[in-house]
Amino acid sequence: MVNFLSIFTMRNLFFLSLALNLSLIMRVFYEGEKHGPHGLSARKADSGLEKAAHATQRTLVSLSSSGQDDGEKLINLDHGDPTMYESYWQQMGEKTTVVIPGWQSMSYFSDVKNPCWFLEPEFAKQVVRLHNLVGNAVTEGRQIVVGTGSSQLFLAALYALAPKDASEPISVISAAPFYSSYPSMTDYLKSGLYKWAGDARSFDKEGPYIELVTSPNNPDGFVRHSMVNRTGGILVHDLAYYWPQYTPISSATDHDLTLFTVSKSTGHAGTRIGWALVKDPEVAKKMIKFIELSTIGVSRDSQLRAARILEVIINSSQNPGRPESGESFFKISHHLMAERWQLLREAVNRGRFFSLPEFQQGFCQFLNQVSQPQPAFAWLKCEDESVEDCESLLRDHKILTRGGRSFGVGPKYIRVSMLDRDHNFNLFLKRLASIQT
């Protein structure tokens, strides 16, 4: 018996305990699915949920038996590269395959009757279908503007909204912690039209301003609303993460200008496609002009691929489990994110070195259940008084993260991507545990 126990390190015992605890939690959660929210009866869990439960067990086994980590592999969790979704799309096989003949999409123009003349009609159609399905945004009475990712659309929005005859650049603000690229993207070209002015909470300058509202927020995952609410303010809502796998869908947003992206909704970051829902036709025209001048439109091939991906996601939600549709993308992704967040919380709660935000549950109209936010990034804080720079601490353990200063706050905070491949995520959990022992 003594020899048997001697082969286990404290780290082995930690992960064995973690696996057993999460297995029990996921069983309770899964059984709750059969009976629906608030004890109401619901239809039987479909095979997609069963597969998600099995996937949980596979991940736990992988986590506890993936071998020793020699600590030499560099784990890059600085970027939100959504490679976590690769396994789902591999299982979907040829369903998203698009064949584009050499003669197709040769023209600059997609639809000359549309103000956004480079917008592929099929992509626009699937965008409307997706929002109607999920219920996260109003599309009626909006101009869809397609861009090369939401980053280009963000710059197009600043160009369109900034006064052209002002005596000074309009201030661009966002409440800290804000998306780390907002300051650099705003000031990169040193435009005379707009200028980064920092944290919306401390903004007290008179006159017009543009406030960027990211909800759920990147990096901390909380639902956000405008902070300043003064006359002359213009709002841009970045809703890249307002999808069921990350947060409960409480209502269809109804804003003047809203940004979305394929990279975080489906995981296809390399496709480089985003879209804006714009209420004011004049603002939309100026955004279209910006994209025309900067890139002469947006790749038609990428739009066709994105349209097919969105169509597959819609079909998987409307007809889950059928051979022609596959398992529900959003349900599988929601379970995977729940699994990862539970593993991370278990690891953090084993010590007092780190802390994570606590989120309130909400009813998700799309999933028809009470769920908790499970953001694409973990906003981790080093609670140990001896550590001043949390980013440096993790770098010493060969884990690359993004420090709090990049987001307008202190260095005791770091942002960690939750969307990397299983192997890297599991190594991250192991090293996090070793830091606390």
Short mmCIF file of C-alpha atoms in Angstrom, two decimals:
data_model
loop_
_atom_site.label_atom_id
_atom_site.label_comp_id
_atom_site.label_asym_id
_atom_site.label_seq_id
_atom_site.Cartn_x
_atom_site.Cartn_y
_atom_site.Cartn_z
CA MET A 1 0.00 0.00 0.00
CA VAL A 2 2.86 2.36 0.86
CA ASN A 3 4.58 1.62 -2.45
CA PHE A 4 1.31 2.25 -4.31
CA LEU A 5 0.83 5.69 -2.72
CA SER A 6 4.43 6.67 -3.27
CA ILE A 7 4.01 6.84 -7.03
CA PHE A 8 1.56 9.74 -6.64
CA THR A 9 2.85 13.28 -6.29
CA MET A 10 0.77 16.01 -4.68
CA ARG A 11 0.05 17.25 -8.19
CA ASN A 12 -1.35 13.84 -9.19
CA LEU A 13 -3.61 13.84 -6.16
CA PHE A 14 -4.79 17.36 -6.94
CA PHE A 15 -5.89 16.45 -10.45
CA LEU A 16 -7.47 13.19 -9.31
CA SER A 17 -9.51 15.16 -6.75
CA LEU A 18 -10.37 17.79 -9.35
CA ALA A 19 -11.54 15.15 -11.82
CA LEU A 20 -13.75 13.42 -9.26
CA ASN A 21 -15.31 16.68 -8.10
CA LEU A 22 -16.04 17.91 -11.60
CA SER A 23 -17.41 14.54 -12.64
CA LEU A 24 -19.97 14.81 -9.83
CA ILE A 25 -20.81 18.43 -10.71
CA MET A 26 -21.25 17.69 -14.40
CA ARG A 27 -23.46 14.70 -13.59
CA VAL A 28 -25.74 16.91 -11.48
CA PHE A 29 -25.73 19.54 -14.21
CA TYR A 30 -26.46 17.00 -16.90
CA GLU A 31 -29.29 15.41 -14.93
CA GLY A 32 -30.74 18.90 -14.45
CA GLU A 33 -30.84 19.31 -18.22
CA LYS A 34 -33.40 16.49 -18.45
CA HIS A 35 -35.84 18.34 -16.24
CA GLY A 36 -35.34 21.85 -17.58
CA PRO A 37 -34.91 25.14 -15.67
CA HIS A 38 -36.73 25.86 -12.42
CA GLY A 39 -37.88 22.22 -12.18
CA LEU A 40 -40.09 22.48 -15.25
CA SER A 41 -40.41 19.40 -17.42
CA ALA A 42 -38.57 19.59 -20.74
CA ARG A 43 -37.99 17.32 -23.67
CA LYS A 44 -35.38 14.62 -23.35
CA ALA A 45 -31.74 15.68 -23.69
CA ASP A 46 -30.61 15.19 -27.25
CA SER A 47 -27.61 13.15 -28.31
CA GLY A 48 -25.51 16.30 -28.55
CA LEU A 49 -25.75 16.81 -24.79
CA GLU A 50 -24.89 13.18 -24.20
CA LYS A 51 -21.81 13.57 -26.35
CA ALA A 52 -20.90 16.72 -24.45
CA ALA A 53 -21.09 14.79 -21.18
CA HIS A 54 -18.83 12.08 -22.62
CA ALA A 55 -16.46 14.80 -23.86
CA THR A 56 -16.23 16.08 -20.29
CA GLN A 57 -15.10 12.69 -19.05
CA ARG A 58 -12.55 12.40 -21.86
CA THR A 59 -11.08 15.78 -20.94
CA LEU A 60 -10.86 14.83 -17.27
CA VAL A 61 -9.03 11.61 -18.13
CA SER A 62 -6.71 13.56 -20.42
CA LEU A 63 -6.05 16.11 -17.70
CA SER A 64 -5.16 13.53 -15.06
CA SER A 65 -3.10 11.22 -17.27
CA SER A 66 -1.49 13.44 -19.91
CA GLY A 67 1.97 12.81 -18.51
CA GLN A 68 4.51 14.99 -16.75
CA ASP A 69 5.03 18.56 -17.88
CA ASP A 70 8.75 19.30 -18.13
CA GLY A 71 7.97 23.03 -18.00
CA GLU A 72 9.87 23.80 -21.19
CA LYS A 73 6.96 24.18 -23.62
CA LEU A 74 5.90 27.80 -24.06
CA ILE A 75 2.13 28.20 -23.74
CA ASN A 76 0.85 31.31 -25.50
CA LEU A 77 -2.47 32.37 -23.98
CA ASP A 78 -1.94 36.04 -24.77
CA HIS A 79 -4.13 36.03 -27.88
CA GLY A 80 -7.73 34.88 -28.16
CA ASP A 81 -6.95 32.44 -30.96
CA PRO A 82 -10.10 30.23 -30.95
CA THR A 83 -8.47 26.89 -31.81
CA MET A 84 -10.63 25.20 -29.16
CA TYR A 85 -13.33 24.90 -31.83
CA GLU A 86 -11.20 22.84 -34.23
CA SER A 87 -12.42 19.50 -32.88
CA TYR A 88 -16.08 20.37 -33.45
CA TRP A 89 -15.49 21.42 -37.04
CA GLN A 90 -13.37 18.34 -37.69
CA GLN A 91 -16.33 16.20 -36.59
CA MET A 92 -18.56 18.10 -39.01
CA GLY A 93 -16.47 16.78 -41.88
CA GLU A 94 -17.40 18.15 -45.30
CA LYS A 95 -20.52 20.00 -44.20
CA THR A 96 -18.79 23.39 -44.38
CA THR A 97 -16.78 22.70 -47.51
CA VAL A 98 -17.19 25.37 -50.19
CA VAL A 99 -16.00 24.82 -53.76
CA ILE A 100 -15.38 28.08 -55.64
CA PRO A 101 -14.75 27.72 -59.39
CA GLY A 102 -11.95 29.77 -60.86
CA TRP A 103 -14.36 32.05 -62.74
CA GLN A 104 -16.50 32.87 -59.69
CA SER A 105 -16.11 36.06 -57.56
CA MET A 106 -13.75 37.69 -60.05
CA SER A 107 -15.48 41.08 -59.98
CA TYR A 108 -15.03 43.65 -57.23
CA PHE A 109 -18.81 43.90 -57.00
CA SER A 110 -21.13 41.55 -55.14
CA ASP A 111 -24.44 43.41 -55.31
CA VAL A 112 -24.57 46.79 -57.06
CA LYS A 113 -28.11 47.39 -55.78
CA ASN A 114 -26.93 47.29 -52.17
CA PRO A 115 -25.28 50.42 -50.68
CA CYS A 116 -22.65 47.98 -49.36
CA TRP A 117 -21.83 46.84 -52.89
CA PHE A 118 -19.16 44.33 -51.75
CA LEU A 119 -21.55 42.50 -49.38
CA GLU A 120 -22.33 39.00 -50.63
CA PRO A 121 -26.15 38.48 -50.59
CA GLU A 122 -25.80 34.95 -49.23
CA PHE A 123 -23.66 36.14 -46.32
CA ALA A 124 -26.16 38.90 -45.50
CA LYS A 125 -28.97 36.34 -45.59
CA GLN A 126 -27.23 34.00 -43.14
CA VAL A 127 -26.33 36.87 -40.78
CA VAL A 128 -30.02 37.79 -40.48
CA ARG A 129 -31.00 34.12 -40.02
CA LEU A 130 -28.38 33.65 -37.29
CA HIS A 131 -29.44 36.71 -35.27
CA ASN A 132 -33.09 35.73 -35.60
CA LEU A 133 -32.24 32.23 -34.36
CA VAL A 134 -30.09 33.27 -31.41
CA GLY A 135 -32.14 36.36 -30.57
CA ASN A 136 -29.13 38.52 -29.69
CA ALA A 137 -29.64 41.49 -32.05
CA VAL A 138 -32.32 43.34 -33.99
CA THR A 139 -31.61 43.26 -37.73
CA GLU A 140 -34.74 44.89 -39.10
CA GLY A 141 -34.14 48.44 -40.28
CA ARG A 142 -30.35 47.96 -40.23
CA GLN A 143 -27.77 48.17 -42.97
CA ILE A 144 -25.34 45.27 -42.79
CA VAL A 145 -21.78 46.41 -43.43
CA VAL A 146 -19.23 43.63 -43.89
CA GLY A 147 -15.59 44.16 -42.97
CA THR A 148 -12.24 42.40 -42.78
CA GLY A 149 -12.85 41.39 -39.19
CA SER A 150 -14.44 43.69 -36.64
CA SER A 151 -11.15 45.60 -36.34
CA GLN A 152 -11.64 47.21 -39.74
CA LEU A 153 -15.27 47.93 -38.89
CA PHE A 154 -14.18 49.60 -35.65
CA LEU A 155 -11.95 52.00 -37.58
CA ALA A 156 -14.67 52.52 -40.18
CA ALA A 157 -17.09 53.43 -37.39
CA LEU A 158 -14.67 56.02 -35.93
CA TYR A 159 -14.23 57.55 -39.39
CA ALA A 160 -17.98 57.65 -39.99
CA LEU A 161 -18.94 59.07 -36.58
CA ALA A 162 -16.22 61.69 -36.11
CA PRO A 163 -17.19 65.27 -37.13
CA LYS A 164 -15.24 66.36 -40.21
CA ASP A 165 -15.28 70.08 -39.41
CA ALA A 166 -14.39 70.02 -35.70
CA SER A 167 -11.63 72.21 -34.29
CA GLU A 168 -10.05 69.20 -32.54
CA PRO A 169 -10.27 65.41 -32.69
CA ILE A 170 -13.30 63.84 -31.00
CA SER A 171 -12.47 61.91 -27.81
CA VAL A 172 -12.72 58.11 -27.92
CA ILE A 173 -13.23 56.44 -24.54
CA SER A 174 -14.07 53.09 -22.93
CA ALA A 175 -14.45 52.02 -19.30
CA ALA A 176 -11.41 50.23 -17.83
CA PRO A 177 -10.59 47.45 -18.03
CA PHE A 178 -11.08 48.05 -21.75
CA TYR A 179 -10.05 46.00 -24.79
CA SER A 180 -6.28 46.38 -25.00
CA SER A 181 -6.22 47.22 -28.73
CA TYR A 182 -8.63 50.18 -28.52
CA PRO A 183 -5.96 52.78 -27.65
CA SER A 184 -3.41 51.61 -30.22
CA MET A 185 -5.95 51.18 -33.04
CA THR A 186 -7.47 54.60 -32.35
CA ASP A 187 -4.14 56.47 -32.36
CA TYR A 188 -2.14 54.35 -34.82
CA LEU A 189 -2.69 56.64 -37.83
CA LYS A 190 -2.60 59.82 -35.70
CA SER A 191 -5.86 60.92 -37.26
CA GLY A 192 -7.02 64.49 -36.95
CA LEU A 193 -10.62 63.23 -36.64
CA TYR A 194 -10.46 61.22 -33.39
CA LYS A 195 -8.12 60.58 -30.47
CA TRP A 196 -7.96 58.11 -27.60
CA ALA A 197 -8.97 59.80 -24.32
CA GLY A 198 -8.78 56.90 -21.88
CA ASP A 199 -11.06 55.53 -19.19
CA ALA A 200 -14.73 56.45 -19.54
CA ARG A 201 -15.13 56.41 -15.75
CA SER A 202 -12.81 59.37 -15.31
CA PHE A 203 -13.70 61.21 -18.53
CA ASP A 204 -14.83 64.78 -17.73
CA LYS A 205 -14.10 66.73 -20.88
CA GLU A 206 -16.93 68.82 -22.28
CA GLY A 207 -18.11 68.31 -25.86
CA PRO A 208 -18.83 65.33 -28.09
CA TYR A 209 -17.26 61.93 -27.55
CA ILE A 210 -17.41 58.35 -28.82
CA GLU A 211 -17.83 55.70 -26.12
CA LEU A 212 -16.95 52.09 -26.89
CA VAL A 213 -19.14 49.61 -25.01
CA THR A 214 -17.90 46.02 -25.13
CA SER A 215 -20.43 43.55 -23.75
CA PRO A 216 -19.64 40.97 -22.53
CA ASN A 217 -16.48 42.89 -21.79
CA ASN A 218 -13.04 41.91 -23.00
CA PRO A 219 -11.11 41.21 -20.70
CA ASP A 220 -13.25 40.62 -17.60
CA GLY A 221 -16.45 39.11 -19.10
CA PHE A 222 -19.00 41.36 -17.38
CA VAL A 223 -22.07 42.77 -19.13
CA ARG A 224 -21.47 46.45 -19.87
CA HIS A 225 -23.54 49.57 -20.44
CA SER A 226 -22.50 53.12 -21.30
CA MET A 227 -20.81 54.96 -18.43
CA VAL A 228 -20.85 58.64 -19.39
CA ASN A 229 -24.39 59.26 -20.72
CA ARG A 230 -23.94 62.92 -21.61
CA THR A 231 -25.28 65.10 -24.40
CA GLY A 232 -23.16 64.78 -27.51
CA GLY A 233 -22.11 61.22 -26.78
CA ILE A 234 -22.07 58.58 -29.53
CA LEU A 235 -22.06 54.87 -28.67
CA VAL A 236 -20.42 51.98 -30.51
CA HIS A 237 -21.37 48.56 -29.14
CA ASP A 238 -18.84 45.78 -29.64
CA LEU A 239 -20.78 42.54 -29.08
CA ALA A 240 -18.18 40.06 -30.34
CA TYR A 241 -18.86 37.78 -27.34
CA TYR A 242 -22.64 38.10 -27.09
CA TRP A 243 -23.23 34.47 -28.06
CA PRO A 244 -24.75 31.58 -26.04
CA GLN A 245 -21.47 29.77 -25.38
CA TYR A 246 -20.11 32.81 -23.51
CA THR A 247 -23.06 34.46 -21.79
CA PRO A 248 -26.83 34.14 -21.31
CA ILE A 249 -28.77 35.72 -24.18
CA SER A 250 -31.25 37.89 -22.28
CA SER A 251 -32.68 39.97 -25.14
CA ALA A 252 -32.14 41.16 -28.70
CA THR A 253 -29.94 44.25 -28.52
CA ASP A 254 -31.28 47.34 -30.27
CA HIS A 255 -28.38 49.77 -30.71
CA ASP A 256 -27.46 52.35 -33.33
CA LEU A 257 -24.19 50.65 -34.29
CA THR A 258 -23.22 47.13 -33.29
CA LEU A 259 -20.13 45.10 -34.21
CA PHE A 260 -19.90 41.31 -34.53
CA THR A 261 -17.22 38.95 -35.82
CA VAL A 262 -16.99 35.41 -37.19
CA SER A 263 -13.80 34.72 -35.23
CA LYS A 264 -15.46 34.56 -31.80
CA SER A 265 -18.93 33.43 -32.82
CA THR A 266 -17.81 30.37 -34.83
CA GLY A 267 -14.06 30.14 -34.15
CA HIS A 268 -12.98 30.95 -37.72
CA ALA A 269 -10.56 33.76 -36.96
CA GLY A 270 -8.52 33.15 -40.11
CA THR A 271 -11.52 33.85 -42.34
CA ARG A 272 -11.21 37.53 -41.31
CA ILE A 273 -14.88 38.45 -41.59
CA GLY A 274 -16.92 40.73 -39.34
CA TRP A 275 -20.14 42.66 -39.74
CA ALA A 276 -21.81 45.77 -38.39
CA LEU A 277 -25.53 46.40 -37.91
CA VAL A 278 -26.01 50.12 -38.56
CA LYS A 279 -29.27 52.00 -38.01
CA ASP A 280 -28.38 55.34 -39.65
CA PRO A 281 -28.02 54.97 -43.46
CA GLU A 282 -25.66 57.96 -43.62
CA VAL A 283 -23.32 56.47 -41.04
CA ALA A 284 -23.41 53.19 -42.95
CA LYS A 285 -22.48 54.97 -46.20
CA LYS A 286 -19.45 56.58 -44.55
CA MET A 287 -18.33 53.23 -43.15
CA ILE A 288 -18.69 51.67 -46.59
CA LYS A 289 -16.64 54.49 -48.07
CA PHE A 290 -13.87 53.91 -45.52
CA ILE A 291 -13.68 50.21 -46.44
CA GLU A 292 -13.77 51.09 -50.13
CA LEU A 293 -10.83 53.45 -49.75
CA SER A 294 -8.77 51.18 -47.49
CA THR A 295 -9.24 47.73 -49.10
CA ILE A 296 -11.63 48.25 -52.06
CA GLY A 297 -14.20 46.03 -50.39
CA VAL A 298 -13.96 42.69 -48.57
CA SER A 299 -12.95 39.27 -49.87
CA ARG A 300 -15.91 37.67 -51.60
CA ASP A 301 -14.40 34.21 -51.19
CA SER A 302 -14.15 34.67 -47.41
CA GLN A 303 -17.76 35.85 -47.28
CA LEU A 304 -18.95 32.76 -49.16
CA ARG A 305 -17.07 30.51 -46.74
CA ALA A 306 -18.43 32.43 -43.75
CA ALA A 307 -21.97 32.21 -45.16
CA ARG A 308 -21.71 28.44 -45.40
CA ILE A 309 -20.35 28.18 -41.85
CA LEU A 310 -23.20 30.28 -40.47
CA GLU A 311 -25.71 28.18 -42.41
CA VAL A 312 -24.30 24.97 -40.92
CA ILE A 313 -24.50 26.44 -37.40
CA ILE A 314 -28.12 27.47 -37.96
CA ASN A 315 -29.05 24.03 -39.29
CA SER A 316 -27.29 22.31 -36.37
CA SER A 317 -29.41 24.32 -33.93
CA GLN A 318 -32.71 23.91 -35.76
CA ASN A 319 -32.30 20.19 -36.49
CA PRO A 320 -29.78 18.88 -33.93
CA GLY A 321 -28.59 15.30 -34.25
CA ARG A 322 -29.74 14.71 -37.80
CA PRO A 323 -27.05 13.32 -40.14
CA GLU A 324 -27.39 16.28 -42.50
CA SER A 325 -27.18 18.83 -39.67
CA GLY A 326 -24.81 17.48 -37.04
CA GLU A 327 -24.84 18.30 -33.34
CA SER A 328 -25.80 21.78 -32.14
CA PHE A 329 -22.74 24.03 -32.32
CA PHE A 330 -23.91 26.38 -29.58
CA LYS A 331 -24.91 23.60 -27.15
CA ILE A 332 -21.67 21.69 -27.61
CA SER A 333 -19.64 24.91 -27.28
CA HIS A 334 -21.59 25.96 -24.20
CA HIS A 335 -20.83 22.64 -22.50
CA LEU A 336 -17.17 22.85 -23.42
CA MET A 337 -16.84 26.38 -22.01
CA ALA A 338 -18.68 25.33 -18.83
CA GLU A 339 -16.29 22.42 -18.46
CA ARG A 340 -13.22 24.60 -18.86
CA TRP A 341 -14.43 27.24 -16.44
CA GLN A 342 -15.21 24.61 -13.82
CA LEU A 343 -11.73 23.14 -14.19
CA LEU A 344 -10.14 26.58 -13.88
CA ARG A 345 -12.19 27.51 -10.80
CA GLU A 346 -11.29 24.19 -9.18
CA ALA A 347 -7.60 24.91 -9.80
CA VAL A 348 -7.77 28.49 -8.50
CA ASN A 349 -9.83 27.57 -5.42
CA ARG A 350 -7.23 25.04 -4.34
CA GLY A 351 -5.08 27.91 -3.08
CA ARG A 352 -5.21 31.59 -2.22
CA PHE A 353 -2.68 32.78 -4.75
CA PHE A 354 -5.17 33.74 -7.48
CA SER A 355 -8.77 34.90 -7.74
CA LEU A 356 -11.38 35.04 -10.51
CA PRO A 357 -14.45 37.25 -11.05
CA GLU A 358 -17.79 35.98 -9.76
CA PHE A 359 -20.71 36.23 -12.19
CA GLN A 360 -24.44 36.28 -11.66
CA GLN A 361 -26.58 33.65 -13.34
CA GLY A 362 -29.17 34.66 -15.90
CA PHE A 363 -31.83 33.03 -18.02
CA CYS A 364 -30.64 32.33 -21.56
CA GLN A 365 -33.54 32.61 -23.98
CA PHE A 366 -31.69 30.68 -26.65
CA LEU A 367 -30.74 27.69 -24.48
CA ASN A 368 -34.00 27.98 -22.51
CA GLN A 369 -32.20 27.52 -19.22
CA VAL A 370 -30.50 29.40 -16.41
CA SER A 371 -26.80 29.66 -17.14
CA GLN A 372 -23.76 31.51 -15.92
CA PRO A 373 -21.37 33.68 -17.93
CA GLN A 374 -18.29 31.73 -19.04
CA PRO A 375 -16.20 34.27 -20.92
CA ALA A 376 -13.68 33.63 -23.66
CA PHE A 377 -11.01 35.10 -21.38
CA ALA A 378 -10.23 34.57 -17.69
CA TRP A 379 -9.51 37.79 -15.81
CA LEU A 380 -7.08 36.42 -13.23
CA LYS A 381 -5.75 38.40 -10.28
CA CYS A 382 -2.64 37.64 -8.24
CA GLU A 383 -3.71 37.99 -4.61
CA ASP A 384 -0.30 37.24 -3.12
CA GLU A 385 1.17 40.46 -1.71
CA SER A 386 4.69 39.47 -2.73
CA VAL A 387 3.75 39.49 -6.42
CA GLU A 388 3.57 42.90 -8.08
CA ASP A 389 3.49 41.81 -11.72
CA CYS A 390 1.29 38.78 -12.42
CA GLU A 391 2.21 38.68 -16.12
CA SER A 392 5.91 38.32 -15.26
CA LEU A 393 5.17 35.58 -12.74
CA LEU A 394 3.40 33.45 -15.31
CA ARG A 395 6.03 34.21 -17.94
CA ASP A 396 8.59 32.72 -15.56
CA HIS A 397 6.54 29.53 -15.80
CA LYS A 398 6.52 29.74 -19.60
CA ILE A 399 2.90 30.95 -19.80
CA LEU A 400 2.32 34.03 -21.95
CA THR A 401 -0.62 36.19 -20.89
CA ARG A 402 -1.58 39.85 -21.27
CA GLY A 403 -1.01 42.08 -18.25
CA GLY A 404 -3.45 44.52 -16.67
CA ARG A 405 -1.61 47.65 -17.81
CA SER A 406 -2.65 46.90 -21.39
CA PHE A 407 -6.28 47.16 -20.28
CA GLY A 408 -5.93 50.37 -18.28
CA VAL A 409 -5.60 48.78 -14.82
CA GLY A 410 -2.82 47.53 -12.53
CA PRO A 411 -0.20 44.79 -13.10
CA LYS A 412 -1.70 42.36 -10.59
CA TYR A 413 -4.29 41.40 -13.24
CA ILE A 414 -3.78 39.24 -16.31
CA ARG A 415 -6.01 38.13 -19.16
CA VAL A 416 -5.82 34.45 -20.08
CA SER A 417 -7.36 32.96 -23.22
CA MET A 418 -9.83 30.15 -22.55
CA LEU A 419 -10.03 29.22 -26.23
CA ASP A 420 -6.77 27.37 -26.89
CA ARG A 421 -6.48 23.68 -27.76
CA ASP A 422 -7.09 21.08 -25.04
CA HIS A 423 -3.42 20.18 -24.61
CA ASN A 424 -2.31 23.75 -23.94
CA PHE A 425 -5.24 24.46 -21.66
CA ASN A 426 -4.49 21.33 -19.61
CA LEU A 427 -0.81 22.30 -19.32
CA PHE A 428 -1.88 25.75 -18.16
CA LEU A 429 -3.99 24.23 -15.37
CA LYS A 430 -1.09 22.02 -14.26
CA ARG A 431 1.34 24.92 -14.10
CA LEU A 432 -1.20 27.07 -12.29
CA ALA A 433 -1.46 24.33 -9.69
CA SER A 434 2.33 24.10 -9.35
CA ILE A 435 2.56 27.86 -8.70
CA GLN A 436 0.17 27.50 -5.75
CA THR A 437 1.96 24.53 -4.15
#
